XYZ file of C-alpha atoms in Angstrom:
349
model
C -0.002 -0.001 -0.012
C 1.409 3.363 -1.057
C 2.140 5.839 1.699
C -0.050 8.862 1.714
C 1.553 11.971 0.176
C 1.883 14.692 2.825
C -0.255 17.740 2.115
C 1.493 20.674 0.453
C 1.393 23.837 2.508
C -0.388 26.327 0.278
C 0.579 29.287 2.410
C 3.143 31.580 0.710
C 6.545 32.210 2.098
C 5.462 35.515 3.445
C 8.915 37.060 3.892
C 10.283 36.283 0.424
C 7.026 36.826 -1.467
C 6.324 39.970 0.487
C 9.722 41.304 -0.530
C 9.066 40.406 -4.170
C 5.663 42.092 -4.008
C 7.298 45.194 -2.601
C 9.753 45.172 -5.487
C 7.028 44.825 -8.077
C 5.041 47.647 -6.490
C 8.063 49.934 -6.628
C 8.711 48.927 -10.244
C 5.103 49.596 -11.148
C 5.212 52.977 -9.443
C 8.430 54.327 -11.013
C 8.545 52.231 -14.232
C 10.995 49.496 -15.245
C 13.768 51.806 -16.455
C 13.769 54.033 -13.357
C 13.493 50.951 -11.142
C 16.541 49.391 -12.794
C 18.374 52.724 -12.420
C 17.618 53.092 -8.740
C 18.421 49.465 -8.034
C 21.708 49.722 -9.882
C 22.727 52.828 -7.889
C 22.324 51.150 -4.531
C 23.976 47.885 -5.603
C 26.862 49.143 -7.724
C 30.015 49.531 -5.578
C 31.199 52.554 -7.608
C 27.956 54.442 -7.114
C 27.782 53.549 -3.441
C 31.285 54.944 -2.920
C 30.385 58.076 -4.835
C 27.169 58.527 -2.892
C 29.054 58.236 0.396
C 31.586 60.847 -0.688
C 28.907 63.308 -1.772
C 26.876 62.562 1.339
C 29.955 63.381 3.464
C 30.290 66.800 1.806
C 26.549 67.390 2.213
C 26.841 66.667 5.946
C 29.842 68.963 6.155
C 27.837 71.740 4.565
C 24.763 71.062 6.724
C 26.705 71.128 10.006
C 29.066 73.930 9.002
C 27.920 76.214 11.879
C 28.945 73.437 14.313
C 32.165 72.410 12.609
C 33.387 75.984 12.042
C 31.477 78.564 14.125
C 31.629 82.189 13.131
C 33.468 84.697 15.356
C 30.192 86.437 16.300
C 26.511 86.416 15.436
C 26.842 89.376 13.054
C 29.644 87.779 11.080
C 28.964 86.787 7.465
C 29.513 83.022 7.643
C 30.914 82.888 4.096
C 33.652 85.315 5.005
C 36.770 83.460 6.218
C 38.093 84.893 9.522
C 41.570 86.399 9.433
C 43.959 85.899 12.305
C 45.830 89.142 11.632
C 47.483 90.310 8.425
C 50.760 88.490 8.358
C 51.850 87.645 4.843
C 53.509 84.279 5.575
C 51.192 81.250 6.129
C 51.235 79.549 9.512
C 51.260 75.735 9.939
C 48.527 73.529 11.385
C 48.178 73.745 15.160
C 49.085 77.420 15.425
C 47.130 79.204 18.207
C 44.215 81.342 16.988
C 44.352 84.832 18.477
C 42.198 87.198 16.371
C 38.611 86.696 15.175
C 38.413 83.461 17.084
C 35.160 81.398 16.671
C 32.538 82.425 19.224
C 32.350 79.029 20.929
C 34.331 75.837 21.299
C 32.100 72.844 20.261
C 32.168 69.585 22.186
C 33.515 67.670 19.173
C 36.537 69.999 19.050
C 37.430 69.341 22.676
C 37.065 65.579 22.216
C 39.097 65.402 19.021
C 41.890 67.850 19.817
C 41.903 67.871 23.617
C 42.170 71.685 23.563
C 39.916 74.172 25.282
C 40.865 76.955 22.870
C 40.787 77.175 19.113
C 43.883 76.538 17.003
C 44.266 76.624 13.228
C 43.510 72.949 12.545
C 44.819 73.114 8.966
C 46.925 76.224 9.226
C 46.379 79.572 7.534
C 46.970 80.941 4.072
C 48.931 84.029 3.184
C 47.025 86.894 4.776
C 46.078 84.589 7.684
C 42.797 83.201 6.369
C 41.904 80.013 8.281
C 41.952 76.988 5.989
C 39.692 74.791 8.116
C 36.942 77.428 8.142
C 37.302 77.988 4.393
C 37.036 74.274 3.631
C 33.956 73.726 5.782
C 31.984 76.694 4.524
C 33.411 76.210 1.057
C 31.518 72.908 0.894
C 28.292 74.953 1.065
C 29.573 77.153 -1.737
C 30.389 74.077 -3.836
C 26.995 72.436 -3.244
C 24.994 75.616 -3.813
C 26.883 76.870 -6.864
C 27.375 73.441 -8.456
C 23.775 72.314 -7.960
C 22.238 75.624 -9.090
C 24.378 75.859 -12.250
C 23.840 72.188 -13.169
C 20.066 72.187 -12.610
C 19.417 75.483 -14.426
C 21.682 74.424 -17.297
C 19.958 71.070 -17.758
C 16.512 72.736 -17.638
C 17.466 75.198 -20.389
C 19.111 72.426 -22.371
C 16.098 70.140 -22.047
C 13.700 72.851 -23.277
C 15.864 73.742 -26.286
C 16.849 70.171 -27.106
C 13.369 68.723 -26.720
C 11.831 71.449 -28.857
C 14.421 71.128 -31.572
C 14.398 67.339 -31.658
C 10.626 66.907 -31.525
C 9.558 69.509 -34.063
C 12.547 69.399 -36.403
C 12.498 71.494 -39.585
C 13.183 75.228 -39.314
C 12.722 75.146 -35.511
C 15.581 72.636 -35.245
C 17.758 74.660 -37.654
C 17.318 77.934 -35.768
C 17.843 76.460 -32.303
C 20.876 74.423 -33.327
C 22.506 77.428 -34.971
C 22.111 79.328 -31.693
C 23.670 76.371 -29.865
C 26.628 76.377 -32.281
C 27.258 80.066 -31.649
C 27.737 79.370 -27.921
C 29.765 76.225 -28.596
C 32.160 78.243 -30.758
C 33.512 79.907 -27.588
C 35.898 77.793 -25.449
C 33.899 77.049 -22.336
C 36.269 78.274 -19.636
C 37.541 81.260 -21.641
C 34.027 82.380 -22.468
C 32.854 81.991 -18.872
C 35.918 83.952 -17.693
C 35.207 86.859 -20.066
C 31.504 86.935 -19.335
C 31.956 86.703 -15.540
C 34.390 89.606 -15.751
C 31.800 91.653 -17.636
C 29.032 90.754 -15.202
C 31.014 91.549 -12.042
C 30.461 95.350 -12.261
C 26.700 94.708 -12.589
C 26.266 92.176 -9.753
C 29.261 93.047 -7.609
C 31.837 90.536 -6.402
C 29.720 87.519 -5.473
C 28.985 84.022 -6.676
C 26.342 85.286 -9.155
C 28.611 86.482 -12.046
C 30.430 83.194 -12.125
C 27.250 81.106 -11.854
C 25.458 83.018 -14.615
C 28.515 82.743 -16.907
C 28.767 78.967 -16.326
C 25.034 78.533 -17.055
C 25.169 80.574 -20.266
C 28.041 78.476 -21.649
C 27.024 75.184 -20.023
C 23.520 74.387 -21.301
C 24.490 73.681 -24.933
C 25.843 70.212 -24.275
C 22.531 69.094 -22.775
C 20.589 70.554 -25.712
C 22.665 68.749 -28.372
C 22.620 65.425 -26.542
C 18.905 65.434 -25.755
C 18.047 66.523 -29.294
C 19.811 63.479 -30.743
C 18.131 61.123 -28.278
C 14.693 62.592 -28.987
C 15.201 62.315 -32.747
C 15.525 58.557 -32.267
C 12.849 58.182 -29.622
C 10.035 60.117 -31.349
C 9.994 57.585 -34.196
C 9.220 54.567 -31.995
C 5.966 52.688 -32.195
C 4.535 53.752 -28.818
C 4.975 57.422 -29.757
C 3.306 56.846 -33.112
C 0.422 55.013 -31.399
C -0.032 57.845 -28.849
C -0.058 60.409 -31.673
C -2.642 58.337 -33.550
C -4.811 58.201 -30.462
C -5.023 62.015 -30.410
C -2.328 62.966 -27.886
C -1.179 66.542 -28.171
C 2.445 67.603 -28.677
C 2.956 68.609 -25.057
C 1.565 65.294 -23.832
C 3.711 63.351 -26.278
C 6.903 65.134 -25.186
C 6.277 64.994 -21.426
C 4.741 61.519 -21.134
C 6.172 59.445 -23.964
C 9.314 60.995 -25.517
C 11.227 62.804 -22.761
C 10.971 60.130 -20.036
C 12.416 57.573 -22.425
C 15.159 59.820 -23.863
C 16.437 61.485 -20.718
C 18.657 58.747 -19.285
C 21.904 59.651 -21.137
C 21.316 63.264 -20.054
C 21.206 62.111 -16.411
C 24.674 60.602 -16.815
C 25.976 63.904 -18.161
C 24.260 65.800 -15.344
C 25.827 63.668 -12.633
C 29.257 64.191 -14.114
C 28.706 67.935 -14.439
C 27.814 68.306 -10.736
C 31.523 67.766 -10.056
C 32.936 69.400 -13.176
C 31.056 72.664 -12.542
C 32.588 72.962 -9.091
C 36.029 72.554 -10.633
C 35.236 75.252 -13.205
C 33.911 77.513 -10.465
C 37.104 76.971 -8.453
C 39.224 77.698 -11.558
C 37.512 81.021 -12.094
C 37.872 81.873 -8.384
C 41.572 80.953 -8.613
C 41.904 83.483 -11.414
C 40.284 86.174 -9.259
C 36.925 86.344 -11.002
C 33.600 86.521 -9.143
C 33.779 86.079 -5.397
C 35.494 88.692 -3.223
C 38.781 88.053 -1.447
C 38.290 85.993 1.688
C 35.093 84.278 0.451
C 34.758 80.664 1.548
C 35.561 78.960 -1.749
C 38.051 76.135 -2.377
C 39.420 77.724 -5.502
C 40.207 80.977 -3.735
C 42.019 79.172 -0.921
C 44.266 77.544 -3.530
C 44.823 80.977 -5.130
C 46.418 82.163 -1.878
C 49.217 79.637 -2.555
C 50.372 81.420 -5.715
C 52.824 83.626 -3.840
C 54.304 80.537 -2.143
C 54.536 78.238 -5.116
C 58.318 77.892 -4.719
C 58.081 76.968 -1.038
C 55.286 74.405 -1.059
C 57.661 71.964 0.584
C 57.234 74.087 3.680
C 53.751 75.554 3.166
C 52.239 72.397 1.638
C 49.026 72.683 3.669
C 47.824 75.732 1.677
C 47.259 73.641 -1.435
C 46.945 70.061 -0.153
C 43.790 70.467 1.944
C 41.651 72.424 -0.560
C 43.096 70.346 -3.394
C 42.054 67.101 -1.713
C 38.575 68.540 -1.091
C 38.169 69.372 -4.788
C 39.552 65.953 -5.786
C 37.193 64.011 -3.491
C 34.152 66.067 -4.445
C 34.776 65.625 -8.146
C 35.615 61.949 -7.638
C 32.329 61.335 -5.830
C 30.202 62.658 -8.704
C 32.370 60.950 -11.279
C 31.891 57.598 -9.594
C 28.140 58.130 -9.606
C 28.230 59.180 -13.258
C 30.337 56.196 -14.301
C 27.978 53.847 -12.474
C 24.989 55.422 -14.202
C 26.683 55.025 -17.579
C 27.328 51.329 -16.845
C 23.774 50.794 -15.678
C 22.251 52.452 -18.726
C 24.651 50.976 -21.298
C 22.597 48.521 -23.434
C 25.597 46.249 -23.887
C 26.011 45.894 -20.085
C 22.356 45.372 -19.112
C 22.455 41.602 -19.306
C 18.632 41.402 -19.525
C 16.964 38.494 -21.120
């Protein structure tokens, strides 16, 4: 007599199936392409390293008032305090005597064991504190880099989407305008324009940001135009047009969401590249006033000591490392995005 077959438990494996259901809900909510993009970002080691680096700078900017307090409540926080007017830089650990931060945070006492402020990273020529400039310079980098990148991509998307979708004389006119801006070398054009805008806006971050935007949107426009030229001919766009969808609906719901992914890769890389360009213009003395918390300007204070960097190495090493790590973080994210979105590396069935 054959033994009775034990009953099969029809109940689902709630943990595993619940996790899979959660995945499918997220995929349905954001779409398969965006789901694959988000999943790749949190599983790719390069992107995780880049996200951690950028997150570290974001935390530095957020907690800048705690990490580098201002000398008093009326002090402009973006103005680097000067410990006198001595021309020669002073090394890390030098006592801070003039324009000392108003309070000594708990973290400072625990890390250094001191009850009074010292110049943690030394001072530049003119006695600007490097630590203060690096901490508050992270805010300058995030604000200027994000603003320039986002405004540039918005302008580029409007121009590129319009030119690519409508084609014809609209495409010709817009692309000739793009070519006029591309004819100028990017950094040279931004340098000249920022110099012309400085008398109008004063010495601030605005002349440099406006100049970088005016010469920075063209790359997005050209790239997105090419992607939209290919995307607008696909079957689902033709079907949506046949069903009576208007141009605005076709662009926003069918064409742009499926053509924007390469532009996102460019955007992530530009978040770091724009900060380097901003620092280069500050190094050349364009835009921000002397003593403004900006990494490029801190490096510019090393020009007079270029032959003695074996002694005054800290003037260029600390801001240089900050620029390197910030750019590296965004480059890692951009490279990971490019790998995720590369059709030859998808490995999908």
